[in-house]
């Protein structure tokens, strides 16, 4: 008899798949288990391997699990956006000696330090809630803008990276819009489910969901992050679901926690409008503007890199700390420090990029907005990677034509990138990929 494990897909440590070697589990959901992994071919690169359950029990289960796996791989292979977890490749286990794993789909993902649900259990709770919410909203906007609905937004599906930035993850309930709505297997988590989907109309293609379902979930999540409680009353999920139904019928009022800070009360109230037609005016574009303003526009996406080589390897707390720094508490970074002093204590700014040590790429400049060395960005995109590139162009390389570091990759940024690429002897196509990032970060004495 096999021992029961808390993992949906148990995989032994040291298991090899493609060039990857499985290390410790990072987390598990209902349908998958995610493991740390390193390349077994001597390359230093690390990743997170998400093993999706194979569902060998019944044909119906098999069909359902395949559908979930296809949704996630489809979205991740088609969408690349700064606030969505990045997928490097997919693999299939070919191992008849391990029948429980044979045929499993494995997603090779960029590795996060942890997820928001774990962070929310910390005591004291992270002070960087508003900055987190601004990034989560940015991720949601990137998703909706690309024509997808997440369908399962909740703290466990918000990942925190080592540099403190946020990525949305777990897209097995995601659905691509067909006009005004999409078809999802179900809206997964009752506490984050809008009233209209608690008893939805389901046809042979699944549940009809709209982007406003994610807006509701964002409202719940904002309340949980900022006030520490669910917005609807009840000590059990069922009680809160009943309260949501009464609220939608108009027999119960929404009473937000007094602990919810003032600028957020209206935002949460709007996200929690009881019906889809009430909620539809609050799309992610308008929501993002309001959330960034409430979070403090200049700070919302400001993410100092926390990985100078001589520091103790940060775990989840580092990601939280990075965000706490955004809230103004720079002293807290010292809690992470080894006995040795860090190479650089001054936090980087847009105007004054500083040198940091990246585990994989070595020394390079950062302006504190984003730590990527290879995330491709081009005209039409936005986010913290764009801001990082703009700051480096303007303040490290003196290309003032880039304009303000506003995080929007418009024609000015494009032309500034082309100018930089020509100067650096690179292919001058205006696209910032690995080569351009490296040249942007490796300036002067680095
Ligand atoms: N790229 C990653 N890096 C580090 N940890 C991760 C990563 N992806 C997921 N995890 C961890 O694994 C957990 C489970 O992952 P995920 O939510 O994708 O699984 P799931 O089975 O699809 O979940 P659900 O039950 O919500 O459908 C996450 O909550 C998170 O803690």
Tab-separated table of C-alpha atoms and ligand atoms in Angstrom:
chain	number	residue	atom	x	y	z
A	1	UNK	CA	0.000	0.000	0.000
A	2	UNK	CA	1.362	3.426	-0.877
A	3	UNK	CA	1.648	5.936	1.949
A	4	UNK	CA	-0.821	8.834	1.629
A	5	UNK	CA	0.849	12.178	1.075
A	6	UNK	CA	-0.576	15.670	1.257
A	7	UNK	CA	0.394	16.154	-2.380
A	8	UNK	CA	-1.934	15.765	-5.345
A	9	UNK	CA	0.963	14.364	-7.405
A	10	UNK	CA	3.743	12.841	-5.290
A	11	UNK	CA	7.084	12.849	-7.112
A	12	UNK	CA	10.259	11.493	-5.482
A	13	UNK	CA	13.111	13.898	-4.842
A	14	UNK	CA	15.835	13.439	-7.442
A	15	UNK	CA	13.312	12.348	-10.124
A	16	UNK	CA	14.558	13.346	-13.579
A	17	UNK	CA	12.438	14.722	-16.376
A	18	UNK	CA	14.063	16.197	-19.474
A	19	UNK	CA	17.010	18.227	-18.246
A	20	UNK	CA	15.355	18.806	-14.849
A	21	UNK	CA	15.881	17.194	-11.480
A	22	UNK	CA	13.042	17.425	-8.970
A	23	UNK	CA	13.878	18.912	-5.575
A	24	UNK	CA	11.507	19.850	-2.704
A	25	UNK	CA	7.766	20.469	-3.059
A	26	UNK	CA	6.834	24.156	-3.221
A	27	UNK	CA	3.085	23.778	-2.908
A	28	UNK	CA	0.134	21.655	-3.873
A	29	UNK	CA	-3.386	22.349	-5.039
A	30	UNK	CA	-6.302	20.081	-5.823
A	31	UNK	CA	-5.014	19.148	-9.279
A	32	UNK	CA	-1.276	19.587	-9.229
A	33	UNK	CA	1.856	19.642	-7.137
A	34	UNK	CA	4.650	22.104	-7.771
A	35	UNK	CA	8.290	21.193	-7.100
A	36	UNK	CA	11.509	23.154	-7.091
A	37	UNK	CA	13.806	21.882	-9.801
A	38	UNK	CA	17.304	22.412	-11.049
A	39	UNK	CA	18.883	21.433	-14.283
A	40	UNK	CA	20.576	18.069	-14.066
A	41	UNK	CA	23.053	18.984	-16.812
A	42	UNK	CA	25.192	21.191	-14.629
A	43	UNK	CA	23.468	24.412	-15.714
A	44	UNK	CA	22.640	26.570	-12.680
A	45	UNK	CA	19.128	27.476	-13.806
A	46	UNK	CA	16.252	26.734	-11.453
A	47	UNK	CA	12.540	26.437	-12.164
A	48	UNK	CA	9.278	25.265	-10.659
A	49	UNK	CA	7.827	22.088	-12.140
A	50	UNK	CA	4.063	21.842	-11.954
A	51	UNK	CA	3.032	18.178	-12.242
A	52	UNK	CA	-0.600	17.982	-13.286
A	53	UNK	CA	-2.584	15.024	-11.994
A	54	UNK	CA	-3.140	12.291	-14.576
A	55	UNK	CA	-6.542	11.152	-13.253
A	56	UNK	CA	-6.297	7.487	-13.934
A	57	UNK	CA	-9.546	6.643	-12.141
A	58	UNK	CA	-12.556	7.253	-14.407
A	59	UNK	CA	-12.912	8.439	-18.018
A	60	UNK	CA	-14.952	11.437	-16.816
A	61	UNK	CA	-12.233	12.432	-14.383
A	62	UNK	CA	-9.627	11.966	-17.073
A	63	UNK	CA	-11.569	14.219	-19.432
A	64	UNK	CA	-11.958	16.892	-16.736
A	65	UNK	CA	-8.256	16.859	-15.811
A	66	UNK	CA	-7.259	17.056	-19.479
A	67	UNK	CA	-9.503	20.070	-19.907
A	68	UNK	CA	-7.878	21.817	-16.929
A	69	UNK	CA	-4.376	21.025	-18.178
A	70	UNK	CA	-5.199	22.237	-21.688
A	71	UNK	CA	-6.587	25.531	-20.410
A	72	UNK	CA	-3.446	26.257	-18.447
A	73	UNK	CA	-0.959	25.248	-21.153
A	74	UNK	CA	-2.946	27.089	-23.824
A	75	UNK	CA	-2.977	30.334	-21.873
A	76	UNK	CA	0.628	30.147	-20.726
A	77	UNK	CA	1.975	29.281	-24.154
A	78	UNK	CA	0.041	32.105	-25.823
A	79	UNK	CA	0.271	34.876	-23.236
A	80	UNK	CA	3.439	36.520	-22.028
A	81	UNK	CA	2.850	39.477	-19.759
A	82	UNK	CA	4.907	40.907	-16.923
A	83	UNK	CA	2.440	40.047	-14.172
A	84	UNK	CA	1.606	36.533	-15.326
A	85	UNK	CA	3.818	33.631	-14.302
A	86	UNK	CA	6.010	32.662	-17.177
A	87	UNK	CA	6.137	29.167	-18.639
A	88	UNK	CA	9.408	28.037	-20.233
A	89	UNK	CA	8.178	24.766	-21.730
A	90	UNK	CA	5.869	21.783	-21.209
A	91	UNK	CA	7.004	18.203	-20.843
A	92	UNK	CA	5.196	14.878	-20.694
A	93	UNK	CA	6.319	12.125	-18.363
A	94	UNK	CA	7.223	9.011	-20.324
A	95	UNK	CA	7.870	6.496	-17.578
A	96	UNK	CA	5.919	3.218	-17.581
A	97	UNK	CA	7.838	2.177	-14.449
A	98	UNK	CA	5.951	4.914	-12.552
A	99	UNK	CA	2.346	4.338	-13.753
A	100	UNK	CA	0.988	7.025	-11.409
A	101	UNK	CA	3.175	9.596	-13.185
A	102	UNK	CA	3.302	8.168	-16.693
A	103	UNK	CA	1.652	10.558	-19.128
A	104	UNK	CA	1.507	13.472	-16.663
A	105	UNK	CA	1.852	16.937	-18.136
A	106	UNK	CA	4.593	18.992	-16.484
A	107	UNK	CA	4.720	22.756	-16.813
A	108	UNK	CA	8.179	24.254	-16.419
A	109	UNK	CA	7.514	27.619	-14.786
A	110	UNK	CA	9.602	30.494	-13.542
A	111	UNK	CA	10.067	29.902	-9.854
A	112	UNK	CA	8.367	32.027	-7.214
A	113	UNK	CA	9.308	32.285	-3.547
A	114	UNK	CA	5.802	31.523	-2.330
A	115	UNK	CA	2.190	32.501	-2.590
A	116	UNK	CA	0.078	35.212	-1.046
A	117	UNK	CA	-2.000	32.819	1.081
A	118	UNK	CA	1.122	31.817	3.028
A	119	UNK	CA	2.175	35.445	3.345
A	120	UNK	CA	-1.198	36.368	4.790
A	121	UNK	CA	-0.724	33.807	7.557
A	122	UNK	CA	2.399	35.584	8.797
A	123	UNK	CA	2.223	37.499	12.013
A	124	UNK	CA	2.477	40.443	11.732
A	125	UNK	CA	0.758	40.540	8.390
A	126	UNK	CA	2.677	42.157	5.541
A	127	UNK	CA	2.356	45.921	5.488
A	128	UNK	CA	2.651	46.078	1.738
A	129	UNK	CA	-0.971	45.161	0.961
A	130	UNK	CA	-1.734	48.191	-1.223
A	131	UNK	CA	1.391	47.683	-3.348
A	132	UNK	CA	0.527	44.010	-3.737
A	133	UNK	CA	-3.015	44.828	-4.786
A	134	UNK	CA	-1.794	47.300	-7.396
A	135	UNK	CA	0.287	44.558	-8.970
A	136	UNK	CA	-2.468	41.967	-8.769
A	137	UNK	CA	-4.799	44.423	-10.493
A	138	UNK	CA	-2.131	45.038	-13.119
A	139	UNK	CA	-1.965	41.270	-13.745
A	140	UNK	CA	-5.717	41.054	-14.030
A	141	UNK	CA	-5.706	43.929	-16.476
A	142	UNK	CA	-3.048	42.207	-18.609
A	143	UNK	CA	-5.172	39.067	-18.630
A	144	UNK	CA	-8.469	40.794	-19.469
A	145	UNK	CA	-6.793	43.023	-22.035
A	146	UNK	CA	-5.579	39.868	-23.789
A	147	UNK	CA	-9.135	38.508	-23.788
A	148	UNK	CA	-9.010	35.979	-20.950
A	149	UNK	CA	-10.861	35.523	-17.650
A	150	UNK	CA	-8.880	34.007	-14.778
A	151	UNK	CA	-11.798	32.258	-13.118
A	152	UNK	CA	-10.028	31.429	-9.860
A	153	UNK	CA	-8.395	34.540	-8.462
A	154	UNK	CA	-7.517	33.999	-4.781
A	155	UNK	CA	-4.429	34.372	-2.558
A	156	UNK	CA	-3.104	30.853	-3.339
A	157	UNK	CA	-2.964	31.821	-7.008
A	158	UNK	CA	-1.003	35.012	-6.474
A	159	UNK	CA	2.713	34.225	-6.441
A	160	UNK	CA	5.422	36.371	-4.880
A	161	UNK	CA	8.804	36.496	-6.575
A	162	UNK	CA	12.180	36.887	-4.893
A	163	UNK	CA	12.307	40.557	-5.877
A	164	UNK	CA	8.956	41.152	-4.192
A	165	UNK	CA	6.971	41.413	-7.396
A	166	UNK	CA	3.705	39.613	-8.039
A	167	UNK	CA	2.694	37.080	-10.690
A	168	UNK	CA	-0.766	35.685	-11.260
A	169	UNK	CA	-0.754	31.904	-11.651
A	170	UNK	CA	-2.893	28.764	-11.849
A	171	UNK	CA	-4.821	29.141	-15.066
A	172	UNK	CA	-6.586	25.808	-15.129
A	173	UNK	CA	-9.972	27.526	-14.755
A	174	UNK	CA	-9.076	30.302	-17.197
A	175	UNK	CA	-11.168	30.851	-20.287
A	176	UNK	CA	-10.793	32.919	-23.432
A	177	UNK	CA	-13.559	35.391	-24.111
A	178	UNK	CA	-15.903	34.740	-27.003
A	179	UNK	CA	-17.504	38.149	-27.295
A	180	UNK	CA	-18.811	39.154	-23.888
A	181	UNK	CA	-18.338	35.883	-22.030
A	182	UNK	CA	-16.248	32.758	-21.804
A	183	UNK	CA	-16.854	29.145	-20.835
A	184	UNK	CA	-15.096	27.829	-17.745
A	185	UNK	CA	-15.313	24.420	-16.076
A	186	UNK	CA	-16.739	26.149	-12.982
A	187	UNK	CA	-15.914	29.145	-10.875
A	188	UNK	CA	-13.747	27.340	-8.439
A	189	UNK	CA	-13.631	28.817	-4.945
A	190	UNK	CA	-16.969	29.751	-3.288
A	191	UNK	CA	-15.556	32.541	-1.096
A	192	UNK	CA	-14.307	34.340	-4.219
A	193	UNK	CA	-17.269	33.500	-6.454
A	194	UNK	CA	-19.723	36.245	-7.460
A	195	UNK	CA	-23.374	35.616	-6.518
A	196	UNK	CA	-24.496	35.077	-10.128
A	197	UNK	CA	-22.096	32.117	-10.398
A	198	UNK	CA	-22.949	30.425	-7.120
A	199	UNK	CA	-25.727	28.539	-8.883
A	200	UNK	CA	-24.827	29.147	-12.502
A	201	UNK	CA	-26.434	28.025	-15.714
A	202	UNK	CA	-24.198	25.252	-16.994
A	203	UNK	CA	-24.525	23.907	-20.533
A	204	UNK	CA	-22.465	21.325	-22.376
A	205	UNK	CA	-19.640	23.851	-22.892
A	206	UNK	CA	-19.360	24.674	-19.195
A	207	UNK	CA	-20.230	27.703	-17.069
A	208	UNK	CA	-20.643	31.067	-18.778
A	209	UNK	CA	-18.384	33.519	-17.002
A	210	UNK	CA	-17.526	37.130	-17.668
A	211	UNK	CA	-14.563	39.320	-16.664
A	212	UNK	CA	-16.743	40.828	-13.929
A	213	UNK	CA	-16.356	37.521	-12.063
A	214	UNK	CA	-12.657	38.322	-11.614
A	215	UNK	CA	-13.567	41.863	-10.532
A	216	UNK	CA	-15.720	40.424	-7.729
A	217	UNK	CA	-12.862	38.094	-6.727
A	218	UNK	CA	-10.491	41.064	-6.683
A	219	UNK	CA	-12.853	42.909	-4.325
A	220	UNK	CA	-12.907	39.944	-1.933
A	221	UNK	CA	-9.140	39.604	-2.154
A	222	UNK	CA	-8.591	43.317	-1.465
A	223	UNK	CA	-10.774	43.057	1.645
A	224	UNK	CA	-8.887	39.962	2.834
A	225	UNK	CA	-5.487	41.572	2.224
A	226	UNK	CA	-6.293	44.953	3.761
A	227	UNK	CA	-8.720	44.070	6.553
A	228	UNK	CA	-7.817	40.443	7.211
A	229	UNK	CA	-11.394	39.174	6.873
A	230	UNK	CA	-13.870	38.204	4.193
A	231	UNK	CA	-16.254	41.028	3.276
A	232	UNK	CA	-19.389	38.951	3.774
A	233	UNK	CA	-20.232	37.747	7.285
A	234	UNK	CA	-20.101	34.154	8.447
A	235	UNK	CA	-17.745	31.798	10.188
A	236	UNK	CA	-17.935	29.137	7.464
A	237	UNK	CA	-17.787	29.194	3.676
A	238	UNK	CA	-21.419	28.042	3.514
A	239	UNK	CA	-22.533	30.879	5.808
A	240	UNK	CA	-20.690	33.416	3.666
A	241	UNK	CA	-22.127	31.946	0.470
A	242	UNK	CA	-25.632	32.280	1.988
A	243	UNK	CA	-24.816	35.888	2.933
A	244	UNK	CA	-23.669	36.577	-0.646
A	245	UNK	CA	-26.997	35.274	-1.973
A	246	UNK	CA	-28.974	37.430	0.474
A	247	UNK	CA	-26.839	40.420	-0.508
A	248	UNK	CA	-27.506	39.778	-4.217
A	249	UNK	CA	-31.254	39.492	-3.527
A	250	UNK	CA	-31.124	42.800	-1.655
A	251	UNK	CA	-32.050	41.347	1.731
A	252	UNK	CA	-28.641	41.957	3.273
A	253	UNK	CA	-26.419	45.025	3.146
A	254	UNK	CA	-22.710	45.022	2.484
A	255	UNK	CA	-20.950	45.973	5.720
A	256	UNK	CA	-17.252	46.294	5.039
A	257	UNK	CA	-14.795	45.939	7.922
A	258	UNK	CA	-14.090	49.202	9.778
A	259	UNK	CA	-10.442	48.158	9.384
A	260	UNK	CA	-10.612	48.768	5.626
A	261	UNK	CA	-8.742	52.025	4.902
A	262	UNK	CA	-10.826	54.885	3.489
A	263	UNK	CA	-9.544	55.135	-0.101
A	264	UNK	CA	-10.226	51.428	-0.584
A	265	UNK	CA	-13.813	51.312	0.679
A	266	UNK	CA	-15.348	52.608	-2.535
A	267	UNK	CA	-13.074	50.440	-4.678
A	268	UNK	CA	-14.078	47.287	-2.791
A	269	UNK	CA	-17.745	48.317	-2.783
A	270	UNK	CA	-17.671	48.771	-6.578
A	271	UNK	CA	-15.917	45.441	-7.145
A	272	UNK	CA	-18.540	43.796	-4.934
A	273	UNK	CA	-21.497	45.287	-6.789
A	274	UNK	CA	-24.113	42.570	-6.403
A	275	UNK	CA	-24.867	41.839	-10.053
A	276	UNK	CA	-22.933	41.615	-13.294
A	277	UNK	CA	-24.660	44.716	-14.825
A	278	UNK	CA	-23.773	46.755	-11.700
A	279	UNK	CA	-20.169	45.612	-11.844
A	280	UNK	CA	-19.564	45.889	-15.577
A	281	UNK	CA	-18.700	49.599	-15.514
A	282	UNK	CA	-15.720	48.826	-13.294
A	283	UNK	CA	-13.365	47.204	-15.762
A	284	UNK	CA	-9.722	46.544	-14.961
A	285	UNK	CA	-8.504	49.619	-16.865
A	286	UNK	CA	-10.465	52.012	-14.633
A	287	UNK	CA	-9.900	49.843	-11.588
A	288	UNK	CA	-6.137	49.832	-12.093
A	289	UNK	CA	-6.015	53.626	-12.177
A	290	UNK	CA	-7.986	53.841	-8.928
A	291	UNK	CA	-6.044	51.071	-7.212
A	292	UNK	CA	-2.686	52.592	-8.173
A	293	UNK	CA	-3.851	55.932	-6.846
A	294	UNK	CA	-5.033	54.378	-3.578
A	295	UNK	CA	-1.749	52.471	-3.279
A	296	UNK	CA	0.259	55.624	-3.922
A	297	UNK	CA	1.090	55.847	-7.595
A	298	UNK	CA	4.816	56.324	-7.236
A	299	UNK	CA	5.185	53.302	-5.013
A	300	UNK	CA	2.782	50.764	-6.352
A	301	UNK	CA	5.177	48.881	-8.543
A	302	UNK	CA	8.457	49.900	-7.013
A	303	UNK	CA	10.304	46.715	-6.255
A	304	UNK	CA	13.871	46.857	-5.054
A	305	UNK	CA	15.874	43.778	-5.880
A	306	UNK	CA	16.801	41.850	-2.759
A	307	UNK	CA	19.357	39.399	-3.970
A	308	UNK	CA	22.844	40.710	-3.510
A	309	UNK	CA	24.960	37.576	-3.464
A	310	UNK	CA	26.332	37.864	0.022
A	311	UNK	CA	22.929	37.944	1.637
A	312	UNK	CA	21.417	34.817	3.053
A	313	UNK	CA	19.232	33.281	0.378
A	314	UNK	CA	15.876	34.955	0.933
A	315	UNK	CA	12.846	32.762	1.347
A	316	UNK	CA	9.254	33.889	1.215
A	317	UNK	CA	9.846	36.517	3.853
A	318	UNK	CA	12.187	38.275	1.434
A	319	UNK	CA	9.404	38.813	-1.012
A	320	UNK	CA	7.254	40.245	1.724
A	321	UNK	CA	10.093	42.368	2.944
A	322	UNK	CA	10.648	43.772	-0.508
A	323	UNK	CA	7.086	44.934	-0.477
A	324	UNK	CA	7.368	46.226	3.067
A	325	UNK	CA	10.203	48.399	1.803
A	326	UNK	CA	7.735	49.918	-0.591
A	327	UNK	CA	5.653	50.866	2.386
A	328	UNK	CA	8.584	52.922	3.641
A	329	UNK	CA	10.099	50.509	6.150
A	330	UNK	CA	13.654	50.155	4.828
A	331	UNK	CA	15.029	48.982	8.175
A	332	UNK	CA	13.234	45.698	7.841
A	333	UNK	CA	15.588	44.523	5.077
A	334	UNK	CA	18.308	44.153	7.666
A	335	UNK	CA	16.383	41.324	9.294
A	336	UNK	CA	17.412	39.213	6.315
A	337	UNK	CA	21.048	39.987	6.446
A	338	UNK	CA	23.878	37.585	7.139
A	339	UNK	CA	26.616	38.603	9.517
A	340	UNK	CA	28.435	39.966	6.473
A	341	UNK	CA	27.324	43.400	5.305
A	342	UNK	CA	25.478	43.552	1.990
A	343	UNK	CA	27.366	44.731	-1.061
A	344	UNK	CA	25.059	47.679	-1.421
A	345	UNK	CA	22.792	49.156	1.202
A	346	UNK	CA	21.298	52.099	-0.701
A	347	UNK	CA	18.047	51.082	-2.327
A	348	UNK	CA	18.126	51.663	-6.068
A	349	UNK	CA	16.017	54.423	-7.561
A	350	UNK	CA	15.091	55.313	-11.096
A	351	UNK	CA	17.416	58.297	-10.985
A	352	UNK	CA	20.218	56.342	-9.301
A	353	UNK	CA	20.409	52.732	-10.445
A	354	UNK	CA	22.766	50.686	-8.278
A	355	UNK	CA	24.792	47.547	-8.797
A	356	UNK	CA	23.352	44.296	-7.550
A	357	UNK	CA	24.431	40.719	-7.858
A	358	UNK	CA	22.043	38.403	-9.679
A	359	UNK	CA	22.350	34.684	-8.849
A	360	UNK	CA	22.202	33.684	-12.472
A	361	UNK	CA	23.540	36.624	-14.460
A	362	UNK	CA	26.101	38.145	-12.113
A	363	UNK	CA	26.592	41.861	-11.524
A	364	UNK	CA	24.368	44.386	-13.172
A	365	UNK	CA	22.535	47.636	-12.591
A	366	UNK	CA	19.003	47.779	-11.325
A	367	UNK	CA	16.704	50.776	-11.048
A	368	UNK	CA	14.612	48.918	-8.495
A	369	UNK	CA	11.490	48.418	-10.553
A	370	UNK	CA	12.148	44.946	-11.844
A	371	UNK	CA	14.940	42.375	-11.754
A	372	UNK	CA	14.479	40.670	-15.111
A	373	UNK	CA	17.404	39.945	-17.405
A	374	UNK	CA	15.487	38.277	-20.187
A	375	UNK	CA	11.787	39.158	-20.175
A	376	UNK	CA	11.012	40.385	-23.692
A	377	UNK	CA	9.140	43.689	-23.915
A	378	UNK	CA	8.200	45.732	-26.932
A	379	UNK	CA	5.996	48.598	-28.066
A	380	UNK	CA	2.414	48.348	-26.849
A	381	UNK	CA	3.288	46.699	-23.540
A	382	UNK	CA	3.392	48.119	-20.051
A	383	UNK	CA	4.422	47.370	-16.499
A	384	UNK	CA	7.393	47.350	-14.198
A	385	UNK	CA	9.775	45.804	-16.756
A	386	UNK	CA	9.065	48.730	-19.047
A	387	UNK	CA	9.698	51.195	-16.216
A	388	UNK	CA	12.962	49.457	-15.380
A	389	UNK	CA	14.175	49.718	-18.987
A	390	UNK	CA	13.074	53.362	-19.221
A	391	UNK	CA	14.991	54.267	-16.047
A	392	UNK	CA	18.155	52.516	-17.224
A	393	UNK	CA	17.930	54.152	-20.656
A	394	UNK	CA	17.463	57.598	-19.238
A	395	UNK	CA	19.528	57.643	-16.080
A	396	UNK	CA	22.253	55.077	-16.726
A	397	UNK	CA	22.747	55.560	-20.456
A	398	UNK	CA	21.713	59.198	-20.801
A	399	UNK	CA	19.062	58.605	-23.470
A	400	UNK	CA	16.682	61.361	-22.360
A	401	UNK	CA	14.527	61.015	-25.483
A	402	UNK	CA	12.834	58.096	-23.708
A	403	UNK	CA	10.775	60.669	-21.746
A	404	UNK	CA	9.352	59.941	-18.306
A	405	UNK	CA	9.568	56.471	-16.785
A	406	UNK	CA	5.828	55.905	-16.956
A	407	UNK	CA	5.832	52.154	-17.560
A	408	UNK	CA	4.195	52.499	-20.970
A	409	UNK	CA	6.171	51.239	-23.960
A	410	UNK	CA	5.140	53.827	-26.518
A	411	UNK	CA	6.908	55.258	-29.604
A	412	UNK	CA	9.332	57.362	-27.511
A	413	UNK	CA	10.528	54.301	-25.628
A	414	UNK	CA	10.756	52.338	-28.867
A	415	UNK	CA	12.940	54.994	-30.494
A	416	UNK	CA	15.110	55.266	-27.378
A	417	UNK	CA	15.642	51.499	-27.376
A	418	UNK	CA	16.577	51.566	-31.076
A	419	UNK	CA	19.072	54.355	-30.374
A	420	UNK	CA	20.566	52.378	-27.497
A	421	UNK	CA	20.748	49.171	-29.540
A	422	UNK	CA	22.562	50.966	-32.394
A	423	UNK	CA	25.009	52.446	-29.942
A	424	UNK	CA	25.604	49.042	-28.312
A	425	UNK	CA	26.069	47.314	-31.672
A	426	UNK	CA	22.939	45.217	-31.235
A	427	UNK	CA	20.190	44.408	-33.715
A	428	UNK	CA	18.229	47.683	-33.684
A	429	UNK	CA	14.640	46.387	-33.638
A	430	UNK	CA	13.261	48.228	-30.600
A	431	UNK	CA	12.516	44.958	-28.798
A	432	UNK	CA	14.119	44.545	-25.377
A	433	UNK	CA	15.095	40.877	-25.088
A	434	UNK	CA	17.913	39.099	-23.268
A	435	UNK	CA	20.730	40.755	-25.260
A	436	UNK	CA	19.411	44.274	-24.797
A	437	UNK	CA	18.691	43.701	-21.090
A	438	UNK	CA	22.227	42.516	-20.600
A	439	UNK	CA	23.659	45.572	-22.365
A	440	UNK	CA	21.307	47.857	-20.424
A	441	UNK	CA	22.406	46.401	-17.088
A	442	UNK	CA	26.111	45.937	-17.819
A	443	UNK	CA	27.330	49.489	-18.008
A	444	UNK	CA	30.572	51.145	-16.965
A	445	UNK	CA	32.435	49.297	-14.254
A	446	UNK	CA	30.086	46.324	-14.150
B	1	LIG	N1	5.888	28.902	-10.217
B	1	LIG	C1	5.779	28.588	-8.931
B	1	LIG	N2	6.797	28.800	-8.081
B	1	LIG	C2	6.709	28.483	-6.768
B	1	LIG	N3	5.598	27.955	-6.204
B	1	LIG	C3	4.536	27.720	-6.986
B	1	LIG	C4	4.568	28.024	-8.387
B	1	LIG	N4	3.361	27.697	-8.918
B	1	LIG	C5	2.619	27.224	-7.904
B	1	LIG	N5	3.313	27.221	-6.735
B	1	LIG	C6	2.839	26.765	-5.411
B	1	LIG	O1	2.081	25.584	-5.588
B	1	LIG	C7	0.735	25.802	-5.127
B	1	LIG	C8	-0.210	24.995	-6.004
B	1	LIG	O2	-0.111	25.455	-7.344
B	1	LIG	P1	-1.407	25.699	-8.222
B	1	LIG	O3	-2.330	26.629	-7.492
B	1	LIG	O4	-0.967	26.132	-9.573
B	1	LIG	O5	-1.999	24.200	-8.231
B	1	LIG	P2	-3.483	23.705	-8.578
B	1	LIG	O6	-3.614	22.271	-8.209
B	1	LIG	O7	-3.756	24.040	-10.011
B	1	LIG	O8	-4.338	24.610	-7.585
B	1	LIG	P3	-5.928	24.697	-7.383
B	1	LIG	O9	-6.294	23.654	-6.376
B	1	LIG	O10	-6.106	26.099	-6.855
B	1	LIG	O11	-6.528	24.510	-8.743
B	1	LIG	C9	0.523	27.311	-5.160
B	1	LIG	O12	-0.441	27.750	-4.239
B	1	LIG	C10	1.915	27.808	-4.791
B	1	LIG	O13	2.091	27.776	-3.378
